Short mmCIF file of N, CA and C in Angstrom, two decimals:
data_model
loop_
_atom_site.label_atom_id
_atom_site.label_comp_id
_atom_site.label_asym_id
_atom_site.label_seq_id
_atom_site.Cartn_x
_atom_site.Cartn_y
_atom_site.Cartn_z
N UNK A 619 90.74 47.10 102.11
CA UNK A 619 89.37 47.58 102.03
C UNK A 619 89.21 48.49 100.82
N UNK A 620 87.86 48.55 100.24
CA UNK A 620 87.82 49.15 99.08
C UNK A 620 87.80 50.70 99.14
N UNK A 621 87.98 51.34 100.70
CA UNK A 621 88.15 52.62 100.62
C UNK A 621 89.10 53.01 101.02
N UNK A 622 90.61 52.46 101.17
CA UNK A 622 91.82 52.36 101.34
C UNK A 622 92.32 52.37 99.39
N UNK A 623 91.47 51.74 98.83
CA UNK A 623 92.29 51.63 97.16
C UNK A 623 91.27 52.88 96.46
N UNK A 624 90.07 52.85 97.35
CA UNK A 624 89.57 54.47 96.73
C UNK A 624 90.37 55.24 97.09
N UNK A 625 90.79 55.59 97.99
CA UNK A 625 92.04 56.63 98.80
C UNK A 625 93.05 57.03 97.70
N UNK A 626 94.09 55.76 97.89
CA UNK A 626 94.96 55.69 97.36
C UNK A 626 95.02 55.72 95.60
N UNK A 627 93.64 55.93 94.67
CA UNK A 627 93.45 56.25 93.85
C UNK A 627 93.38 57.18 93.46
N UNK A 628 92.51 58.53 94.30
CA UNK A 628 92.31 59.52 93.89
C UNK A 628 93.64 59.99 94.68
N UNK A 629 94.41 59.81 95.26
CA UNK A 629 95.39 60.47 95.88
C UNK A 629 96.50 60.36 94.51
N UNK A 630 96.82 59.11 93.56
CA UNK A 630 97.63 59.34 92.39
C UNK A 630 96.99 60.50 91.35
N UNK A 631 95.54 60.38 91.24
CA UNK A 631 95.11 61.19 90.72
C UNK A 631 95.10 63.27 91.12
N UNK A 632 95.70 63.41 92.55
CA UNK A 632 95.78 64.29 92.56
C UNK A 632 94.57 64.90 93.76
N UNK A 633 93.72 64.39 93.70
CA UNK A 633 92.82 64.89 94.22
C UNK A 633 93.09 64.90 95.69
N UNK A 634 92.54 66.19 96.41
CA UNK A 634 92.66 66.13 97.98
C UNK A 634 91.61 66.01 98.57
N UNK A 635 92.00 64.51 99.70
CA UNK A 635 90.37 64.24 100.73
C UNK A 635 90.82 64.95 101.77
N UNK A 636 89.53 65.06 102.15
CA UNK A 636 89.16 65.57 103.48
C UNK A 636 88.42 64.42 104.30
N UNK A 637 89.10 64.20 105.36
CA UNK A 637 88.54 63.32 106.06
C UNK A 637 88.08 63.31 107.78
N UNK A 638 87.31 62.54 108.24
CA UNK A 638 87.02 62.75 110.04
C UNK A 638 86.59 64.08 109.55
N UNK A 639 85.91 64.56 108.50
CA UNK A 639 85.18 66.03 109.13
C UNK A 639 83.76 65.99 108.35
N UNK A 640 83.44 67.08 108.87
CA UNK A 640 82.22 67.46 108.11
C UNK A 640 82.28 68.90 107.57
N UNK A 641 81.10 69.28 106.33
CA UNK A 641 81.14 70.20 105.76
C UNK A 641 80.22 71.29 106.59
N UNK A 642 80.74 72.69 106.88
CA UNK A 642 79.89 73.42 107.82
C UNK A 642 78.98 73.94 106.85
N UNK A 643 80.03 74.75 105.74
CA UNK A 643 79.06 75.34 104.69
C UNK A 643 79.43 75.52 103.28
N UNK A 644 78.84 75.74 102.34
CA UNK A 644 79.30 75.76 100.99
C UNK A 644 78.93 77.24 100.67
N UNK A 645 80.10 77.94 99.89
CA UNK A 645 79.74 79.10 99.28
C UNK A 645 80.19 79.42 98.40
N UNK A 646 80.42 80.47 97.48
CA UNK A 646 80.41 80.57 96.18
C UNK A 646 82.27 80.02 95.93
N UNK A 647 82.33 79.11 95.47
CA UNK A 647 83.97 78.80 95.13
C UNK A 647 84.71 78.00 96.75
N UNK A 648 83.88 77.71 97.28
CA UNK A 648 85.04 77.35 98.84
C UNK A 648 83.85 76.54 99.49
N UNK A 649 84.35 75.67 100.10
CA UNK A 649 83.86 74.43 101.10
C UNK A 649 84.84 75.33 102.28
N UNK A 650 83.70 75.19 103.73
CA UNK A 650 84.18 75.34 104.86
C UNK A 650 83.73 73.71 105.74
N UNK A 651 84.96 73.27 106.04
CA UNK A 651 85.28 71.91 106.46
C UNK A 651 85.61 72.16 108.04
N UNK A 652 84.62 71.60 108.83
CA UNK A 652 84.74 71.13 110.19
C UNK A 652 85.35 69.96 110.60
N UNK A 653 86.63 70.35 111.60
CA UNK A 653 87.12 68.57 112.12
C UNK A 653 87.06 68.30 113.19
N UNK A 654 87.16 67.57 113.68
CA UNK A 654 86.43 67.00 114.84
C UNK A 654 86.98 67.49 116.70
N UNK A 655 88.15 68.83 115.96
CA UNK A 655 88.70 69.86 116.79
C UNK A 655 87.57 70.59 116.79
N UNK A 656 86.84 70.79 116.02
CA UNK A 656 86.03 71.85 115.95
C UNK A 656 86.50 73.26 115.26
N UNK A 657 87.72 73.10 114.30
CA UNK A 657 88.47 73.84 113.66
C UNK A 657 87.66 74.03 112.46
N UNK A 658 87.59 75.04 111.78
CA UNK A 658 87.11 75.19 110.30
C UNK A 658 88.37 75.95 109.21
N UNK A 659 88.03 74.66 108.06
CA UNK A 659 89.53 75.45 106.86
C UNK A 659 88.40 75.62 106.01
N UNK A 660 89.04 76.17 105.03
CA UNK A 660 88.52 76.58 103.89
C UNK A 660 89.17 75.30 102.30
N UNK A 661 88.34 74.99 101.87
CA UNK A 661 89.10 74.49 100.63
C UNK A 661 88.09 74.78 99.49
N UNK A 662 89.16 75.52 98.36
CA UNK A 662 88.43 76.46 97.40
C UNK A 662 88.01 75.14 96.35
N UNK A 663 86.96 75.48 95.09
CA UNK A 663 87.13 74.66 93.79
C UNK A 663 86.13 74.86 92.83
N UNK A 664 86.33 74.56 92.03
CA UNK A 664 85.56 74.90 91.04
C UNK A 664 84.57 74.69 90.95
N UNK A 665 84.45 72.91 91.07
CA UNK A 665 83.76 72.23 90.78
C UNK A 665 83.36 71.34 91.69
N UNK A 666 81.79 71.17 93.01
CA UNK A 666 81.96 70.76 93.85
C UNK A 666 81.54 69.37 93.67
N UNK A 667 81.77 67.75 94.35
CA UNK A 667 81.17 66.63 94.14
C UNK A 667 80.49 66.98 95.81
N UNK A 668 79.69 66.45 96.78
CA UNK A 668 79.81 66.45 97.66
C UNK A 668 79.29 64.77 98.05
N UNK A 669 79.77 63.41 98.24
CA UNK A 669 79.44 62.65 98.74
C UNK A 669 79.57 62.30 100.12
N UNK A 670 78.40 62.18 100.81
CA UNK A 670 78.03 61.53 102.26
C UNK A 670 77.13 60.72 102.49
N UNK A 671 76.87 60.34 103.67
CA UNK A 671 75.93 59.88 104.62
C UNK A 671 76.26 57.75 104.35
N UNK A 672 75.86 57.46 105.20
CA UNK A 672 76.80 56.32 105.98
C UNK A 672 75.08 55.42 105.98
N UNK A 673 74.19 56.11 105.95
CA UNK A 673 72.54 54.83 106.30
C UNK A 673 72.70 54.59 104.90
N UNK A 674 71.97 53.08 104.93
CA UNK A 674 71.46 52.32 103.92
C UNK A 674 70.27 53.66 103.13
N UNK A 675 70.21 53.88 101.89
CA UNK A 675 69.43 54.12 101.10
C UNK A 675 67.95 53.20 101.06
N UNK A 676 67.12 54.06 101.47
CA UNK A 676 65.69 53.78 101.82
C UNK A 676 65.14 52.44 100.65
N UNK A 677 65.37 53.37 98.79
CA UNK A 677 64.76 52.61 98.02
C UNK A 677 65.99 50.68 98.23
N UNK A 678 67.70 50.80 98.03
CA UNK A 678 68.06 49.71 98.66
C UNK A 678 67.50 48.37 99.61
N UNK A 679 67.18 49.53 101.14
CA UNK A 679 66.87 48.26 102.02
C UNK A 679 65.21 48.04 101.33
N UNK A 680 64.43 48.78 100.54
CA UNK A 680 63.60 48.09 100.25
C UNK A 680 63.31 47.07 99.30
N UNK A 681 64.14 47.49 98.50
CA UNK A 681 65.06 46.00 97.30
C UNK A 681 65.16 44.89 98.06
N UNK A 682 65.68 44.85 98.86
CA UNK A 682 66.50 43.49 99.41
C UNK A 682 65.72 43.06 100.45
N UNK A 683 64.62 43.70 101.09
CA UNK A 683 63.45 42.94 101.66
C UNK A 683 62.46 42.28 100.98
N UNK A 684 62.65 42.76 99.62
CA UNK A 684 61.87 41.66 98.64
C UNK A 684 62.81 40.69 98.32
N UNK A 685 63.87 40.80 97.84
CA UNK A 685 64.53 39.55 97.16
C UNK A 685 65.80 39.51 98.45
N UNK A 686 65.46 38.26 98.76
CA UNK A 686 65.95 37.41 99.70
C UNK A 686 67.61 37.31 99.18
N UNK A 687 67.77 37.31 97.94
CA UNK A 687 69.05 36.47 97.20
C UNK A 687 70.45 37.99 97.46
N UNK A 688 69.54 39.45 97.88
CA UNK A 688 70.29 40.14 98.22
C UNK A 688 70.69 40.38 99.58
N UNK A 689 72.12 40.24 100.27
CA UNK A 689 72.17 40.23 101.34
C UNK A 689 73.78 41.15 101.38
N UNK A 690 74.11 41.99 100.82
CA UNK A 690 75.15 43.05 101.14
C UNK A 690 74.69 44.15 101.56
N UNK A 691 75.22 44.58 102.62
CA UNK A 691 75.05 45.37 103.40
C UNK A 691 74.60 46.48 103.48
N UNK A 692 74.98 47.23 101.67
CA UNK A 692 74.76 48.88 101.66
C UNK A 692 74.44 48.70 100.06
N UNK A 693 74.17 47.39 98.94
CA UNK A 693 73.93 48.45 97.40
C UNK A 693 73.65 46.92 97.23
N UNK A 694 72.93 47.06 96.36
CA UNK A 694 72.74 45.71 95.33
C UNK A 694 73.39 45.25 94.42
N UNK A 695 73.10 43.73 94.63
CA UNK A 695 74.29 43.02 93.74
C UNK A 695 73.79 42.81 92.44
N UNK A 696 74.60 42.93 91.25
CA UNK A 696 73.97 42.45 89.60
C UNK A 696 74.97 41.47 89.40
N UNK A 697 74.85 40.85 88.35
CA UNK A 697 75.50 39.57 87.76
C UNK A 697 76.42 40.84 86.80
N UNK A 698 76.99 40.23 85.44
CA UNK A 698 77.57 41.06 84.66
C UNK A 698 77.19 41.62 83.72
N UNK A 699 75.85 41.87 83.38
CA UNK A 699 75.02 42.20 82.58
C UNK A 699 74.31 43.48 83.44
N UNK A 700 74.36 43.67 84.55
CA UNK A 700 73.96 44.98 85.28
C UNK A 700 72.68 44.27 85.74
N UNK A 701 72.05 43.11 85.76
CA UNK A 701 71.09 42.36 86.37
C UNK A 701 70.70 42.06 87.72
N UNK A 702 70.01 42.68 88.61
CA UNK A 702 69.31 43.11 89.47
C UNK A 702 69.35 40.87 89.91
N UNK A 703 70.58 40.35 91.03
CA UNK A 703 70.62 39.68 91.45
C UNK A 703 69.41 38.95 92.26
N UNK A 704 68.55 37.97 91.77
CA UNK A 704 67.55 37.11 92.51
C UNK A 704 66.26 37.75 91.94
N UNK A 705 66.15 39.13 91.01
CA UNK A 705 65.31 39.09 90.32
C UNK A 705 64.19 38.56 89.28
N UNK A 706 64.97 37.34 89.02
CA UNK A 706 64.36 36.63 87.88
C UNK A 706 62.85 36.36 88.12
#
């Protein structure tokens, strides 16, 4: 799965996931991370990315209720030119 080789990518790269949790709060230099103990750690950084949430993107499912030719599940497909698949 492609989030098993995301994993295992940023894991050569160094980077540490956090996973099965959620973020309680962000404050100046530190993420406080909830797990599903209901435990909270701290993990400090500089520089925060924060990616979540698991629903289809609103503008997405409205893409692909117009063009029929898109049918993956969560992002739209382009050819190799970055071309907006069934657009033509």
């Amino acid at each position: 799965a492609i989030s098993n080789y995301t994993a295992a990518q940023f894991q050569r790269a160094g980077v540490k996931l956090v996973l099965n949790s959620r973020v309680g709060a962000v404050e100046d230099g530190i993420v406080k991370v909830v797990n599903k103990q209901n435990e909270t750690s701290e993990v400090p950084f500089g520089a925060c990315v924060w990616a979540t949430g698991i629903a289809m993107n609103p503008l997405i499912k409205a893409i692909q209720a117009k063009i029929p030719e898109q049918k993956h599940f969560r992002s739209i497909e382009t050819d190799e030119f970055m071309r907006v698949r069934g657009s033509d």
